[in-house]
Coordinates of C-alpha atoms in Angstrom, one line a residue:
X505 CA 145.6 133.2 63.1
X506 CA 142.5 131.2 62.0
X507 CA 140.0 129.8 64.4
X508 CA 141.4 126.3 64.2
X509 CA 144.9 127.3 65.2
X510 CA 143.5 129.5 68.0
X511 CA 141.4 126.6 69.4
X512 CA 144.2 124.1 69.2
X513 CA 146.5 126.5 71.0
X514 CA 144.0 126.7 73.8
X515 CA 143.8 122.9 74.2
X516 CA 147.5 122.8 75.1
X517 CA 146.6 124.1 78.5
X518 CA 145.2 121.8 81.3
X519 CA 142.5 123.9 82.9
X520 CA 140.5 121.2 84.7
X521 CA 138.6 122.6 87.7
X522 CA 138.1 120.7 91.0
X523 CA 135.0 120.2 93.1
X524 CA 137.2 119.4 96.1
X525 CA 138.9 122.8 96.2
X526 CA 137.8 125.9 98.2
X527 CA 140.1 128.3 96.4
X528 CA 139.1 130.7 93.5
X529 CA 139.8 129.6 90.9
X530 CA 139.6 126.0 92.1
X531 CA 142.9 125.1 90.5
X532 CA 146.0 127.3 90.0
X533 CA 146.6 125.9 86.5
X534 CA 143.5 127.7 85.3
X535 CA 145.3 131.0 86.0
X536 CA 148.2 129.9 83.8
X537 CA 145.8 129.8 80.8
X538 CA 144.1 133.0 81.9
X539 CA 147.5 134.8 81.9
X540 CA 148.2 133.5 78.4
X541 CA 144.7 134.6 77.2
X542 CA 145.2 138.0 78.7
X543 CA 148.4 138.5 76.7
X544 CA 146.7 137.3 73.5
X545 CA 143.9 139.8 73.9
X546 CA 146.4 142.6 74.5
X547 CA 148.4 141.5 71.4
X548 CA 145.2 141.5 69.4
X549 CA 144.7 145.2 70.4
X550 CA 141.6 145.0 72.5
X551 CA 140.9 147.7 75.1
X552 CA 140.3 147.5 78.9
X553 CA 142.0 144.1 79.2
X554 CA 141.8 143.2 82.8
X555 CA 142.5 139.9 84.7
X556 CA 141.4 140.0 88.3
X557 CA 142.9 138.0 91.2
X558 CA 140.1 135.4 90.9
X559 CA 140.8 134.6 87.3
X560 CA 138.0 136.6 85.6
X561 CA 139.2 138.2 82.4
X562 CA 137.5 141.1 80.8
X563 CA 138.1 143.1 77.6
X564 CA 136.4 145.5 75.1
X565 CA 136.2 145.9 71.4
X566 CA 135.4 149.6 71.2
X567 CA 132.5 151.0 69.1
X568 CA 133.2 152.2 65.6
X569 CA 130.0 154.2 65.3
X570 CA 128.9 157.6 66.8
X571 CA 125.4 156.5 67.6
X572 CA 124.6 155.3 71.2
X573 CA 123.6 151.7 71.0
X574 CA 123.3 148.9 73.6
X575 CA 126.6 147.5 75.0
X576 CA 126.4 143.8 74.7
X577 CA 128.7 141.0 75.8
X578 CA 129.9 137.5 75.0
X579 CA 131.1 135.1 77.7
X580 CA 132.8 131.7 77.8
X581 CA 134.5 129.6 80.5
X582 CA 138.0 128.2 80.2
X583 CA 137.9 125.4 82.8
X584 CA 137.3 121.8 81.7
X585 CA 135.3 119.2 83.5
X586 CA 136.6 117.2 86.5
X587 CA 134.9 114.1 84.9
X588 CA 137.8 113.4 82.5
X589 CA 141.5 114.4 82.3
X590 CA 142.3 117.6 80.5
X591 CA 146.1 117.1 80.6
X592 CA 148.3 116.4 77.7
X593 CA 145.4 116.6 75.2
X594 CA 146.4 115.3 71.7
X595 CA 143.8 116.6 69.3
X596 CA 143.6 115.2 65.8
X597 CA 141.9 116.6 62.7
X598 CA 139.7 114.3 60.5
X599 CA 139.4 116.1 57.2
X600 CA 136.3 115.7 55.2
X601 CA 134.8 113.1 57.5
X602 CA 133.1 110.3 55.5
X603 CA 130.8 108.9 58.1
X604 CA 132.9 105.8 59.1
X605 CA 134.4 104.8 62.4
X606 CA 137.2 107.1 63.6
X607 CA 140.3 105.4 65.1
X608 CA 141.3 107.6 68.0
X609 CA 144.1 105.3 69.3
X610 CA 144.8 101.6 69.1
X611 CA 141.7 99.9 70.4
X612 CA 139.7 103.1 70.9
X613 CA 137.1 103.9 68.2
X614 CA 134.6 106.7 67.9
X615 CA 131.8 105.1 65.9
X616 CA 128.5 106.6 64.5
X617 CA 126.8 103.4 65.7
X618 CA 127.4 104.6 69.3
X619 CA 127.5 108.3 68.6
X620 CA 125.1 109.0 65.7
X621 CA 125.7 112.7 66.1
X622 CA 128.8 112.1 63.9
X623 CA 126.6 111.5 60.9
X624 CA 125.3 115.1 61.1
X625 CA 128.8 116.3 60.2
X626 CA 129.7 114.2 57.2
X627 CA 131.9 116.2 54.8
X628 CA 133.1 118.5 57.6
X629 CA 136.5 118.7 59.3
X630 CA 136.3 117.2 62.8
X631 CA 138.7 117.8 65.7
X632 CA 138.8 114.7 67.9
X633 CA 140.9 113.4 70.8
X634 CA 143.2 110.5 71.0
X635 CA 140.7 108.7 73.2
X636 CA 142.5 109.3 76.5
X637 CA 141.4 112.8 77.5
X638 CA 138.5 115.1 76.8
X639 CA 139.0 117.7 74.0
X640 CA 138.1 120.9 75.8
X641 CA 135.6 122.3 73.2
X642 CA 133.5 122.9 76.3
X643 CA 134.3 125.7 76.4
X644 CA 137.5 126.6 74.7
X645 CA 135.7 126.4 71.4
X646 CA 133.5 129.2 72.7
X647 CA 136.5 131.3 73.6
X648 CA 138.1 130.8 70.2
X649 CA 134.8 131.8 68.5
X650 CA 134.4 135.0 70.5
X651 CA 138.0 136.1 70.1
X652 CA 137.9 135.3 66.4
X653 CA 134.7 137.2 66.0
X654 CA 136.2 140.3 67.7
X655 CA 139.3 140.1 65.5
X656 CA 137.1 139.8 62.4
X657 CA 135.1 142.9 63.4
X658 CA 138.3 144.8 64.2
X659 CA 139.7 144.0 60.7
X660 CA 136.4 144.8 58.9
X661 CA 135.7 148.3 59.8
X662 CA 132.9 148.4 57.3
X663 CA 130.9 146.3 59.7
X664 CA 129.4 148.7 62.2
X665 CA 129.0 147.8 65.9
X666 CA 128.7 149.4 69.3
X667 CA 130.9 148.6 72.3
X668 CA 131.3 144.9 72.7
X669 CA 132.5 143.4 76.0
X670 CA 134.0 139.9 76.3
X671 CA 134.7 137.9 79.4
X672 CA 136.2 134.5 80.2
X673 CA 135.9 132.9 83.6
X674 CA 137.0 129.8 85.6
X675 CA 135.1 127.1 87.4
X676 CA 131.9 126.9 85.4
X677 CA 132.1 123.1 85.4
X678 CA 131.7 123.0 89.2
X679 CA 128.9 125.5 89.2
X680 CA 130.9 128.4 90.5
X681 CA 131.7 130.3 87.3
X682 CA 129.3 133.2 87.8
X683 CA 129.7 133.6 91.5
X684 CA 132.5 136.2 91.3
X685 CA 131.6 137.6 87.9
X686 CA 131.4 141.4 88.2
X687 CA 128.3 142.3 86.3
X688 CA 128.6 146.0 87.1
X689 CA 132.2 146.1 85.8
X690 CA 131.1 144.2 82.7
X691 CA 128.7 147.0 82.0
X692 CA 126.4 145.3 79.4
X693 CA 122.6 145.6 78.9
X694 CA 122.6 141.9 78.0
X695 CA 125.0 139.2 77.0
X696 CA 125.4 135.7 75.6
X697 CA 127.3 132.6 76.8
X698 CA 128.9 130.7 73.9
X699 CA 128.6 127.3 75.7
X700 CA 126.0 125.3 73.9
X701 CA 126.3 122.1 71.8
X702 CA 125.7 121.4 68.2
X703 CA 125.0 124.0 65.4
X704 CA 121.9 126.1 65.9
X705 CA 121.3 125.4 69.5
X706 CA 119.8 128.3 71.4
X707 CA 118.9 127.8 75.1
X708 CA 117.1 130.2 77.4
X709 CA 115.4 127.6 79.6
X710 CA 117.3 125.6 82.1
X711 CA 116.9 123.5 85.2
X712 CA 116.3 124.9 88.7
X713 CA 119.2 123.3 90.5
X714 CA 120.2 122.4 94.1
X715 CA 122.7 120.1 95.7
X716 CA 121.9 117.8 98.6
X717 CA 124.5 116.5 101.1
X718 CA 123.2 113.6 103.2
X719 CA 125.2 112.7 106.3
X720 CA 124.4 109.5 108.1
X721 CA 125.6 108.5 111.6
X722 CA 125.8 104.9 112.5
X723 CA 127.0 103.0 115.5
X724 CA 130.0 100.7 115.2
X725 CA 130.2 97.7 117.4
X726 CA 132.2 94.5 117.1
X727 CA 130.1 92.4 114.7
X728 CA 130.3 89.4 117.0
X729 CA 128.4 91.3 119.7
X730 CA 126.4 93.7 117.5
X731 CA 122.9 92.5 118.0
X732 CA 120.6 95.3 119.1
X733 CA 123.5 97.7 119.2
X734 CA 125.0 98.2 115.7
X735 CA 123.5 100.8 113.3
X736 CA 125.2 100.3 109.9
X737 CA 125.4 103.7 108.3
X738 CA 126.3 102.1 104.9
X739 CA 123.0 100.1 104.9
X740 CA 121.1 103.2 106.0
X741 CA 122.6 105.0 103.0
X742 CA 121.3 102.3 100.7
X743 CA 117.9 102.6 102.4
X744 CA 117.8 106.3 101.8
X745 CA 118.7 105.8 98.1
X746 CA 115.8 103.4 97.9
X747 CA 113.3 106.0 99.2
X748 CA 113.9 108.2 96.2
X749 CA 111.8 107.3 93.1
X750 CA 113.8 105.0 90.7
X751 CA 112.1 106.4 87.7
X752 CA 113.2 110.0 88.4
X753 CA 116.9 109.6 87.7
X754 CA 118.9 111.1 84.8
X755 CA 119.0 107.8 83.0
X756 CA 115.2 107.5 83.0
X757 CA 114.2 111.1 82.2
X758 CA 114.3 113.5 79.3
X759 CA 113.0 116.9 78.1
X760 CA 111.4 118.9 80.9
X761 CA 111.4 116.0 83.3
X762 CA 113.3 116.6 86.5
X763 CA 115.4 114.1 88.6
X764 CA 117.4 113.2 91.7
X765 CA 120.9 112.3 90.7
X766 CA 123.3 110.4 93.1
X767 CA 126.7 111.9 92.3
X768 CA 128.8 110.4 95.1
X769 CA 128.7 108.0 98.0
X770 CA 131.0 106.8 100.7
X771 CA 130.5 105.0 103.8
X772 CA 131.5 102.6 106.6
X773 CA 129.5 101.2 109.5
X774 CA 130.0 104.3 111.6
X775 CA 129.2 107.0 109.0
X776 CA 128.1 107.5 105.4
X777 CA 127.7 110.4 103.0
X778 CA 125.6 110.8 99.9
X779 CA 125.8 113.6 97.4
X780 CA 122.8 114.4 95.2
X781 CA 121.9 117.0 92.7
X782 CA 118.2 117.9 92.4
X783 CA 116.9 119.3 89.1
X784 CA 113.5 120.5 87.7
X785 CA 112.5 123.1 85.1
X786 CA 109.3 123.9 87.0
X787 CA 110.0 126.0 90.1
X788 CA 107.1 124.6 92.1
X789 CA 108.1 121.0 91.4
X790 CA 111.7 121.9 92.2
X791 CA 110.6 123.1 95.6
X792 CA 108.6 119.9 96.1
X793 CA 111.7 117.8 95.3
X794 CA 113.7 119.6 97.9
X795 CA 110.9 119.1 100.5
X796 CA 110.7 115.4 99.6
X797 CA 114.5 114.9 100.3
X798 CA 114.0 116.5 103.7
X799 CA 111.0 114.4 104.4
X800 CA 113.0 111.2 103.6
X801 CA 115.6 112.3 106.2
X802 CA 112.9 113.1 108.7
X803 CA 111.3 109.6 108.3
X804 CA 114.7 107.9 108.8
X805 CA 115.2 110.0 112.0
X806 CA 111.8 108.9 113.2
X807 CA 112.8 105.3 112.6
X808 CA 116.4 105.3 113.8
X809 CA 116.6 108.2 116.2
X810 CA 117.0 112.0 115.9
X811 CA 120.3 113.1 114.4
X812 CA 120.9 109.9 112.5
X813 CA 120.4 111.5 109.1
X814 CA 121.1 115.1 108.2
X815 CA 120.2 116.6 104.8
X816 CA 121.7 119.9 103.8
X817 CA 120.2 121.3 100.7
X818 CA 121.7 124.3 98.8
X819 CA 120.2 126.1 95.8
X820 CA 122.7 126.4 92.9
X821 CA 120.8 128.3 90.2
X822 CA 117.4 128.9 88.8
X823 CA 115.6 128.7 85.4
X824 CA 116.7 131.8 83.4
X825 CA 113.4 131.8 81.4
X826 CA 111.7 133.9 84.0
X827 CA 114.3 136.6 83.4
X828 CA 114.5 136.3 79.6
X829 CA 110.8 136.2 78.9
X830 CA 110.3 140.0 79.6
X831 CA 113.2 140.8 77.2
X832 CA 112.7 138.6 74.2
X833 CA 114.5 141.0 71.9
X834 CA 117.6 139.3 73.3
X835 CA 116.4 136.1 71.7
X836 CA 115.0 137.6 68.6
X837 CA 118.5 139.1 67.7
X838 CA 120.0 135.6 67.8
X839 CA 117.3 134.0 65.7
X840 CA 117.6 136.7 63.1
X841 CA 121.4 136.4 63.2
X842 CA 121.3 132.7 62.7
X843 CA 118.9 133.1 59.8
X844 CA 121.1 135.6 58.1
X845 CA 124.2 133.4 58.3
X846 CA 122.4 130.2 57.2
X847 CA 122.0 128.4 60.5
X848 CA 118.7 126.7 61.3
X849 CA 117.8 127.5 65.0
X850 CA 117.2 124.7 67.4
X851 CA 115.6 126.3 70.5
X852 CA 115.5 123.8 73.3
X853 CA 115.6 123.6 77.1
X854 CA 119.0 122.9 78.7
X855 CA 119.0 119.7 80.8
X856 CA 121.6 121.4 82.9
X857 CA 122.7 125.0 83.5
X858 CA 125.1 127.6 82.4
X859 CA 126.8 130.6 83.9
X860 CA 124.2 132.5 82.0
X861 CA 121.4 131.2 84.3
X862 CA 123.1 132.7 87.4
X863 CA 124.1 135.9 85.5
X864 CA 120.5 136.4 84.5
X865 CA 119.5 136.4 88.1
X866 CA 122.3 138.9 88.8
X867 CA 120.7 141.4 86.4
X868 CA 122.4 140.4 83.2
X869 CA 120.0 138.6 80.8
X870 CA 122.3 135.9 79.3
X871 CA 120.9 133.1 77.1
X872 CA 123.2 130.4 75.7
X873 CA 124.3 129.9 72.1
X874 CA 125.9 126.9 70.5
X875 CA 129.7 126.5 70.5
X876 CA 129.7 123.4 68.3
X877 CA 131.2 120.8 70.6
X878 CA 129.6 117.3 71.0
X879 CA 130.0 114.5 73.6
X880 CA 131.4 116.9 76.2
X881 CA 133.3 115.7 79.3
X882 CA 134.7 112.6 77.8
X883 CA 137.3 111.1 75.4
X884 CA 134.7 110.9 72.5
X885 CA 134.3 114.7 72.5
X886 CA 134.6 116.3 69.1
X887 CA 134.0 119.6 67.4
X888 CA 133.5 120.5 63.7
X889 CA 135.7 123.3 62.4
X890 CA 132.8 124.4 60.2
X891 CA 130.6 124.6 63.3
X892 CA 133.0 126.9 65.1
X893 CA 133.1 129.1 62.0
X894 CA 129.3 129.3 62.0
X895 CA 129.3 130.2 65.7
X896 CA 131.8 132.9 65.0
X897 CA 129.6 134.3 62.2
X898 CA 126.6 134.3 64.5
X899 CA 128.5 136.4 67.0
X900 CA 129.6 138.9 64.3
X901 CA 126.0 139.2 63.0
X902 CA 124.6 139.8 66.5
X903 CA 127.0 142.7 66.9
X904 CA 126.0 144.1 63.6
X905 CA 122.3 143.8 64.3
X906 CA 122.6 145.3 67.7
X907 CA 124.2 148.4 66.1
X908 CA 120.9 148.9 64.3
X909 CA 118.8 148.0 67.4
X910 CA 117.3 151.5 67.7
X911 CA 116.4 151.8 64.1

């Protein structure tokens, strides 16, 4: 089976996760794919194939050398984003893309005028959607690349490698992917998530991240008799939004700049709720942002009465850079591997996070490598077949170079 067929098989499964669920995994349909993937890994002859009750799948490609070398791992998530439907995906292959508009379905066009990233892949074979769902390259492309790389190493015994561990997990898209990951069972000295974007991307800096839930209590009174009595929670919510800096939102920031992002709001006169995510690469500024949200809530309570506004802030993950910096050999291996397979590295900070960030703080250094997909989480998502092949080659080369790590 080639990497294209493998990836297309994976897209047949709806694995969308859900932020509203409290189960693990968050949707039962993720387990259907996990069971399929478990059988595939067993069929391919990998060792120690294990799927736990929470949907975490582990396996091993055993060493083919006598020497003791580091055990390393590769990880991808199989859930797709709640932002766009992942059901009944109809992928299409655009062979030898010529740089023109791509008709996804009647009236739905993916154009390089809107998505100039397309022009970086002229002459390549692109897998696109039909414009009604996401594609699922985030992160089923990563899974396909890892499995294909392990099969390649299995079939080319002249390529020497130590024990290689692989793992696939649910619920990354809702920030829960690493929460139940068994680092001790995985048994690696370091690992890599294959969950980045375009060819060459290598990421070991990410946002510090927190969520903020703002609950606002109002007082509902008949509007004809409301003077001096009504407290409109919906209007208070709008006031709270206005207290946060308008130039520190995702749509106004880039690079290392942090932000406050309103992700959800609901409200009536009697009560209102706001959901925010707070992001910053710098740990001190991150702490300042959380304190500022609390301060805004306190100021509104001073104005409208104690208990009117409650802000619950929960940390989600931290910048992995502080855990990677002391072990830069983990990065050097990737850079050398990319060089040897003809990929130009693009080291950049993630304006987001990966499972690798949380895993790094659980004792498993875990930077993020490109998987090749572009325009994630929406109907204009696409992936180049050649990009997936390059990612697979990088994985193979990392395994080879690690086998010579002690030389």
